[in-house]
Coordinates of C-alpha atoms in Angstrom, one line a residue:
M1 CA 114.7 63.3 124.9
K2 CA 118.2 64.6 126.8
V3 CA 120.9 63.9 125.8
I4 CA 125.0 64.0 127.2
I5 CA 127.6 65.1 125.3
A6 CA 131.0 64.0 127.0
G7 CA 133.5 66.3 124.6
A8 CA 133.0 70.0 123.8
G9 CA 134.9 69.9 120.5
I10 CA 134.1 70.7 117.5
G11 CA 132.2 67.4 116.9
G12 CA 130.6 67.1 120.4
L13 CA 129.6 71.1 119.6
T14 CA 128.1 70.7 117.1
T15 CA 125.9 67.6 118.1
A16 CA 124.6 70.0 120.6
L17 CA 123.7 72.6 117.9
M18 CA 122.1 70.3 115.7
L19 CA 120.0 68.6 119.1
H20 CA 118.8 71.7 119.1
A21 CA 117.6 72.9 116.4
R22 CA 115.1 69.5 116.4
G23 CA 113.9 70.4 119.9
I24 CA 115.8 68.2 121.7
K25 CA 118.1 69.0 124.7
A26 CA 121.9 68.9 125.4
E27 CA 124.0 68.9 128.0
I28 CA 127.7 68.8 127.6
Y29 CA 130.6 67.7 129.8
E30 CA 134.3 69.2 128.8
A31 CA 137.4 67.3 130.8
A32 CA 139.4 70.6 129.7
P33 CA 139.0 73.9 132.6
E34 CA 137.7 76.2 129.9
V35 CA 136.7 76.1 126.3
R36 CA 139.9 78.0 124.8
E37 CA 141.8 79.0 121.1
V38 CA 143.4 76.2 121.1
G39 CA 145.0 74.5 117.7
V40 CA 146.3 75.8 114.6
G41 CA 145.1 75.3 111.1
I42 CA 142.4 73.2 109.1
N43 CA 140.6 73.1 106.7
T44 CA 136.5 72.3 106.5
L45 CA 135.1 71.2 102.8
P46 CA 131.6 72.1 101.8
H47 CA 130.2 69.1 102.5
A48 CA 130.6 70.0 106.4
I49 CA 129.9 73.9 105.4
R50 CA 126.6 72.8 104.3
E51 CA 125.8 71.4 107.7
L52 CA 126.6 74.7 109.6
A53 CA 125.3 77.4 106.9
E54 CA 121.6 75.2 107.5
I55 CA 122.1 76.3 111.6
G56 CA 123.7 80.0 110.5
L57 CA 127.0 79.9 111.1
L58 CA 128.1 80.8 107.5
P59 CA 128.6 84.5 108.5
A60 CA 130.2 84.3 111.8
L61 CA 132.9 81.5 109.8
D62 CA 133.3 84.6 107.2
A63 CA 134.4 86.7 110.2
V64 CA 137.7 84.2 111.2
G65 CA 138.4 82.4 108.5
M66 CA 139.4 82.1 104.2
R67 CA 136.9 81.0 101.7
T68 CA 139.3 78.5 99.4
R69 CA 140.1 79.4 96.3
E70 CA 142.3 76.8 94.6
L71 CA 144.6 74.3 96.0
I72 CA 148.3 73.0 94.5
Y73 CA 150.1 70.1 94.9
L74 CA 153.3 70.0 94.6
T75 CA 156.6 68.0 94.8
R76 CA 158.9 68.1 97.6
Q77 CA 161.2 70.6 95.1
G78 CA 158.0 72.2 94.1
Q79 CA 156.9 71.1 90.4
E80 CA 153.7 71.6 90.4
V81 CA 151.3 68.1 90.3
W82 CA 147.7 69.3 90.4
R83 CA 145.9 72.5 90.9
E84 CA 142.4 72.7 91.1
K85 CA 139.7 75.1 92.5
R86 CA 137.9 74.8 95.5
G87 CA 135.2 75.4 97.5
M88 CA 132.5 78.0 95.6
D89 CA 135.2 78.7 92.6
A90 CA 135.4 75.3 92.4
G91 CA 131.4 75.2 91.8
Y92 CA 130.1 74.2 94.5
V93 CA 127.0 76.5 96.6
V94 CA 128.7 76.8 100.5
P95 CA 132.6 77.7 100.9
Q96 CA 135.5 75.6 101.9
F97 CA 137.1 76.8 104.8
S98 CA 140.5 77.4 105.4
I99 CA 140.1 78.7 109.0
H100 CA 142.4 78.4 112.6
R101 CA 140.9 75.1 114.5
G102 CA 140.5 76.9 117.9
R103 CA 138.0 79.7 116.1
L104 CA 136.4 77.3 114.6
Q105 CA 135.8 75.9 117.9
K106 CA 135.0 79.3 119.3
V107 CA 132.1 80.2 116.5
I108 CA 130.6 76.4 117.7
H109 CA 131.2 76.9 120.8
D110 CA 129.3 81.2 121.2
A111 CA 126.4 79.0 119.3
V112 CA 125.7 76.7 121.8
L113 CA 126.0 79.3 124.5
E114 CA 123.6 81.9 122.5
R115 CA 121.2 79.0 122.0
L116 CA 121.1 76.7 124.8
G117 CA 122.6 79.2 127.5
P118 CA 125.2 79.4 129.6
D119 CA 124.6 76.2 131.6
A120 CA 125.1 74.5 128.8
V121 CA 128.9 73.8 128.8
R122 CA 130.1 71.8 131.8
T123 CA 133.9 72.4 131.6
G124 CA 136.0 70.4 133.9
C125 CA 134.1 67.3 134.3
R126 CA 136.0 64.2 132.6
L127 CA 133.9 61.3 131.5
S128 CA 134.7 58.2 134.3
G129 CA 132.3 55.3 133.2
F130 CA 128.0 55.0 132.9
I131 CA 125.5 52.8 133.8
Q132 CA 122.6 52.2 131.5
N133 CA 119.3 50.2 132.0
E134 CA 115.6 50.3 130.2
G135 CA 115.4 53.8 131.0
G136 CA 118.2 55.7 130.4
V137 CA 122.3 56.3 131.2
T138 CA 124.3 58.0 133.8
A139 CA 126.9 59.2 133.1
H140 CA 130.1 59.6 136.0
F141 CA 132.2 62.6 135.4
T142 CA 135.8 63.9 137.7
D143 CA 136.1 66.8 138.4
T144 CA 139.5 68.0 137.3
V145 CA 139.6 71.1 138.1
E146 CA 139.3 70.7 142.4
G147 CA 140.1 66.7 142.6
A148 CA 136.6 67.0 144.0
G149 CA 134.4 64.3 144.3
G150 CA 132.6 65.2 140.4
L151 CA 128.9 64.9 139.7
T152 CA 126.9 62.5 137.6
A153 CA 124.3 63.2 134.8
R154 CA 120.9 61.5 133.5
G155 CA 119.5 61.3 129.9
D156 CA 117.6 59.1 127.8
V157 CA 121.6 58.8 125.7
L158 CA 125.2 59.6 126.4
I159 CA 127.5 60.3 122.9
C160 CA 131.4 59.7 123.5
A161 CA 133.0 63.1 121.7
D162 CA 136.2 62.5 124.1
G163 CA 138.9 62.3 121.0
I164 CA 141.0 60.5 120.5
H165 CA 141.8 59.2 124.1
S166 CA 137.9 58.2 124.3
V167 CA 137.0 56.9 128.0
G168 CA 133.8 55.5 126.0
R169 CA 135.5 53.8 123.3
R170 CA 137.7 52.4 126.1
S171 CA 135.3 50.8 127.8
F172 CA 133.4 49.1 125.4
Y173 CA 137.4 48.1 123.7
P174 CA 139.1 47.5 126.2
D175 CA 142.5 46.3 124.9
E176 CA 142.8 48.5 122.0
G177 CA 146.3 49.5 122.7
A178 CA 147.9 52.6 121.8
P179 CA 146.6 54.4 118.4
S180 CA 148.3 53.7 115.2
W181 CA 151.2 55.6 114.3
T182 CA 152.7 56.6 110.9
G183 CA 156.2 56.9 112.3
V184 CA 155.7 60.5 111.0
V185 CA 155.7 63.7 113.1
M186 CA 153.6 67.0 112.3
W187 CA 155.1 70.2 113.4
R188 CA 153.3 72.8 113.1
G189 CA 153.2 76.8 113.4
A190 CA 151.4 80.1 112.4
A191 CA 152.9 83.6 111.8
D192 CA 151.4 86.9 110.5
W193 CA 152.5 87.4 107.1
P194 CA 153.0 89.5 104.0
V195 CA 150.1 88.0 101.6
W196 CA 150.9 85.2 99.6
L197 CA 149.3 85.0 96.0
D198 CA 146.2 86.0 96.2
G199 CA 145.5 85.1 99.9
R200 CA 143.0 81.9 99.5
T201 CA 145.4 79.3 97.9
M202 CA 146.3 76.9 99.5
A203 CA 149.4 74.7 98.7
I204 CA 150.6 71.1 99.7
G205 CA 154.5 69.6 99.2
G206 CA 155.7 66.3 98.9
G207 CA 154.0 62.7 99.9
M208 CA 153.1 60.7 103.1
G209 CA 157.1 60.8 103.9
G210 CA 157.5 64.1 103.6
K211 CA 155.8 67.4 103.6
F212 CA 154.4 71.0 103.7
V213 CA 151.8 72.5 104.1
L214 CA 150.6 75.9 103.2
Y215 CA 148.0 77.7 103.5
P216 CA 146.2 81.1 104.9
I217 CA 143.5 81.1 107.8
A218 CA 142.7 84.3 108.9
P219 CA 141.1 87.7 106.6
P220 CA 144.1 90.1 106.0
E221 CA 144.6 92.8 107.7
G222 CA 146.9 95.4 105.3
D223 CA 148.5 93.3 103.1
R224 CA 149.1 90.4 105.9
Q225 CA 147.5 87.9 107.3
L226 CA 148.1 85.0 109.5
M227 CA 149.5 82.2 107.5
N228 CA 149.2 78.1 109.0
W229 CA 151.9 75.9 107.9
V230 CA 152.7 72.3 108.9
V231 CA 155.7 69.5 108.1
N232 CA 155.1 65.9 108.0
I233 CA 158.2 63.7 108.0
R234 CA 158.8 59.8 108.4
V235 CA 161.3 59.4 111.5
K236 CA 160.8 56.7 113.1
D237 CA 160.1 52.8 112.2
P238 CA 156.5 52.6 113.8
A239 CA 157.3 48.9 114.2
Q240 CA 160.2 49.8 116.9
S241 CA 158.6 52.9 118.1
P242 CA 155.4 53.5 119.1
P243 CA 154.6 56.8 120.0
P244 CA 155.4 58.6 123.6
P245 CA 152.2 59.1 125.3
D246 CA 153.2 62.6 125.8
N247 CA 153.3 63.3 122.1
W248 CA 150.1 65.4 121.6
S249 CA 150.5 68.8 120.8
R250 CA 153.6 69.6 122.9
P251 CA 156.0 72.5 122.4
A252 CA 159.1 71.6 120.0
R253 CA 161.7 73.7 119.3
L254 CA 162.7 75.5 116.7
E255 CA 166.3 73.7 116.1
Q256 CA 164.3 70.8 115.5
V257 CA 161.7 71.7 112.4
L258 CA 164.2 73.9 111.0
P259 CA 166.9 71.9 109.2
F260 CA 163.5 69.5 107.6
A261 CA 161.4 72.7 106.9
K262 CA 164.4 73.4 104.8
R263 CA 163.9 70.3 102.4
F264 CA 161.0 71.7 100.2
S265 CA 160.2 74.6 98.7
V266 CA 157.3 75.9 97.6
P267 CA 157.6 78.4 93.8
G268 CA 157.6 82.1 95.4
F269 CA 157.5 81.7 98.8
D270 CA 160.3 82.1 101.8
I271 CA 159.2 78.7 104.1
E272 CA 162.2 79.2 106.4
G273 CA 161.1 82.8 107.2
L274 CA 157.7 81.8 107.9
V275 CA 159.0 79.2 110.6
R276 CA 161.4 81.5 112.1
A277 CA 158.5 84.0 112.2
S278 CA 156.2 81.2 113.8
P279 CA 155.9 82.3 117.7
Q280 CA 155.1 78.5 119.0
I281 CA 155.9 75.4 116.8
F282 CA 154.0 72.3 117.8
E283 CA 154.5 68.8 117.8
Y284 CA 152.3 65.6 116.8
P285 CA 152.6 61.6 115.7
M286 CA 150.3 61.0 113.3
A287 CA 148.0 58.6 114.4
D288 CA 144.5 57.0 113.8
R289 CA 143.1 54.0 114.8
D290 CA 141.6 50.7 113.3
P291 CA 137.9 51.2 112.3
L292 CA 135.5 49.1 114.1
P293 CA 133.3 46.9 114.2
R294 CA 130.3 48.5 116.2
W295 CA 130.2 51.8 117.8
T296 CA 127.0 51.4 119.6
F297 CA 126.2 49.9 122.8
G298 CA 122.7 50.3 124.1
R299 CA 122.2 53.6 125.2
V300 CA 125.5 55.3 124.3
T301 CA 127.6 55.8 120.5
L302 CA 130.5 57.3 119.9
L303 CA 131.3 59.9 118.3
G304 CA 133.9 62.0 115.6
D305 CA 138.1 61.2 116.4
A306 CA 136.0 58.6 119.7
A307 CA 134.9 56.5 116.3
H308 CA 137.1 56.9 113.7
P309 CA 140.7 59.6 114.3
M310 CA 142.1 59.7 111.1
Y311 CA 145.6 60.8 109.8
P312 CA 144.7 64.5 107.7
V313 CA 145.1 64.2 104.8
G314 CA 142.3 65.3 102.6
S315 CA 141.1 67.7 105.5
N316 CA 138.7 65.3 106.6
G317 CA 138.7 64.9 110.7
A318 CA 136.6 67.8 111.4
S319 CA 134.3 68.0 108.3
Q320 CA 133.7 64.1 109.2
A321 CA 132.4 65.1 112.9
I322 CA 130.5 67.8 111.7
L323 CA 128.8 65.6 109.0
D324 CA 128.3 62.1 112.5
A325 CA 126.8 65.3 114.5
R326 CA 124.1 65.7 111.5
C327 CA 123.3 62.5 110.9
L328 CA 122.9 61.2 114.4
A329 CA 120.8 64.5 115.5
D330 CA 118.3 63.3 112.1
N331 CA 117.7 60.0 113.3
L332 CA 117.5 60.7 117.2
A333 CA 114.0 63.6 115.7
K334 CA 113.1 61.1 113.8
A335 CA 113.6 57.2 115.7
E336 CA 110.5 56.2 117.6
H337 CA 113.7 54.9 120.4
P338 CA 116.9 56.3 121.3
R339 CA 118.4 52.3 120.6
A340 CA 116.9 52.3 116.9
A341 CA 118.0 56.0 116.0
L342 CA 121.9 55.0 117.4
W343 CA 122.2 52.2 115.1
A344 CA 120.0 53.9 112.4
Y345 CA 123.3 57.0 113.2
E346 CA 126.1 54.2 113.3
K347 CA 124.2 51.8 110.1
E348 CA 124.8 55.5 108.0
R349 CA 128.4 56.5 108.8
L350 CA 130.4 53.9 110.2
P351 CA 131.2 52.2 107.2
K352 CA 131.4 55.8 105.3
T353 CA 134.1 56.7 107.6
A354 CA 136.0 53.7 108.2
E355 CA 136.0 53.9 103.8
V356 CA 138.2 57.2 104.4
V357 CA 140.7 56.7 107.3
M358 CA 141.6 53.3 105.0
L359 CA 142.0 55.4 101.8
N360 CA 143.9 58.3 104.6
R361 CA 146.6 56.0 105.7
K362 CA 147.3 55.0 101.6
G363 CA 148.0 59.8 101.1
G364 CA 144.1 60.3 100.2
P365 CA 143.5 62.8 97.3
E366 CA 147.2 63.9 98.2
R367 CA 149.1 60.1 96.6
V368 CA 148.7 61.9 93.5
I369 CA 151.9 63.2 95.0
D370 CA 153.2 59.9 95.8
E371 CA 153.2 58.4 92.8
V372 CA 154.5 61.0 91.1
E373 CA 157.6 61.2 92.9
K374 CA 157.7 57.1 93.0
R375 CA 157.9 57.5 89.0
A376 CA 160.2 61.0 89.1
P377 CA 162.8 61.2 91.9
A378 CA 164.4 63.7 90.3
G379 CA 161.7 65.5 88.6
F380 CA 160.2 66.2 85.4
D381 CA 159.5 67.7 82.3
D382 CA 155.9 67.2 82.0
V383 CA 154.3 65.5 84.9
N384 CA 152.2 64.0 82.2
E385 CA 154.5 62.3 80.6
V386 CA 155.3 60.6 84.6
L387 CA 151.2 60.4 85.6
S388 CA 148.6 61.5 83.2
R389 CA 146.2 64.1 83.7
A390 CA 143.1 61.7 84.0
D391 CA 145.2 59.1 86.6
R392 CA 146.1 61.7 88.2
Q393 CA 142.4 62.9 88.3
A394 CA 141.0 59.7 89.0
I395 CA 142.6 59.9 92.4
V396 CA 142.1 63.1 93.5
G397 CA 138.7 63.2 92.5
G398 CA 138.0 59.3 93.1
Y399 CA 138.7 60.5 97.5
A400 CA 136.4 63.0 97.2
G401 CA 133.5 61.2 95.8
T402 CA 134.3 58.2 98.4
A403 CA 134.5 61.4 101.3
G404 CA 131.3 62.9 100.5
F405 CA 132.4 66.1 99.1
S406 CA 132.0 65.7 95.0
V407 CA 130.4 68.4 93.7
N408 CA 128.1 66.9 91.4
V409 CA 126.7 65.2 94.2
L410 CA 126.6 67.9 96.7
R411 CA 125.1 70.3 94.4
S412 CA 121.9 67.5 93.7
A413 CA 121.8 67.2 97.1
Q414 CA 121.3 71.4 97.6
G415 CA 118.6 71.1 94.2
A416 CA 121.2 73.2 92.5

């Protein structure tokens, strides 16, 4: 069997590694001229790290990322709403990682080149279309570097892991239109900064309409480490103002962001100083797409953000793509026919990811902050008088169970 993968993001690269581990040949085609370390910070949860650990990537992840120890939810004013241990400190058998997205991608990319060969990833090749028959699928790629005639690739299966603006998805759903936008703009950056608390703590202050996120994404060097931050602000009515098409990861100016950042407080942390110290600031719309009725058409299917782009709450975007990769590889390895494998993959993953997409629209586990701020907008003396611990646990823990990273579920699956 030979699998063609469109997209060398985290989902596409992980899929190639999973397939290789099962003796299935994979070729990756990436639209960008090169695979670069782009983006800022992300969190990858234990259910996804378990899969990366099984293909031997844990030491490389430890070299470039941080094992998250604790998560704190705060109001915008800095009052504590919830605090919990994370990763192995919470009893998981594998860690949670806070990591630079580009470095996570590089760890997986390096492993692909080492195991599948230096020609396993062909860059400058954007998927433009495909045709299929009972014998296989032929994918057509355009040359994004020199504008030449492009190339074709023939395989048994085509995996479209080409992101929220997926060509494969658009070919199946040509009338879907632009992604859904909340009216929230996300500004993101990172800077070398003095180690905060234990150097392994993550803080989130504020709900869906206005939020500040803070966590380290690299091991300390002396008394400093790379600190990631995000400011989310609802700036427009999405019904009246769709996101501009060029507004994906574009540079932003300090004066755009700083007035919003100064609205938030994290005890013992200089938010303004961190934002000012960031050499680059990027702007993103908080966008997703509605869950689809199906991902698979014959020998072609969708994976990761091409299948289920979701709001970046609950730390689940990259994690769900990694789970897709494992499920798809398992089914291709055991099915008698590729079509049966893709059908089984979709049957397992589509409903699970659709539920996460819808929960993230409501705020995911961070909805606990919205609930407290809604009931006590001016602050509180005792959070338990605003929302009981049991009610807060139900919001946070309920999301973990639905998204598949409940500690009890994962420990049971590991036989721990």
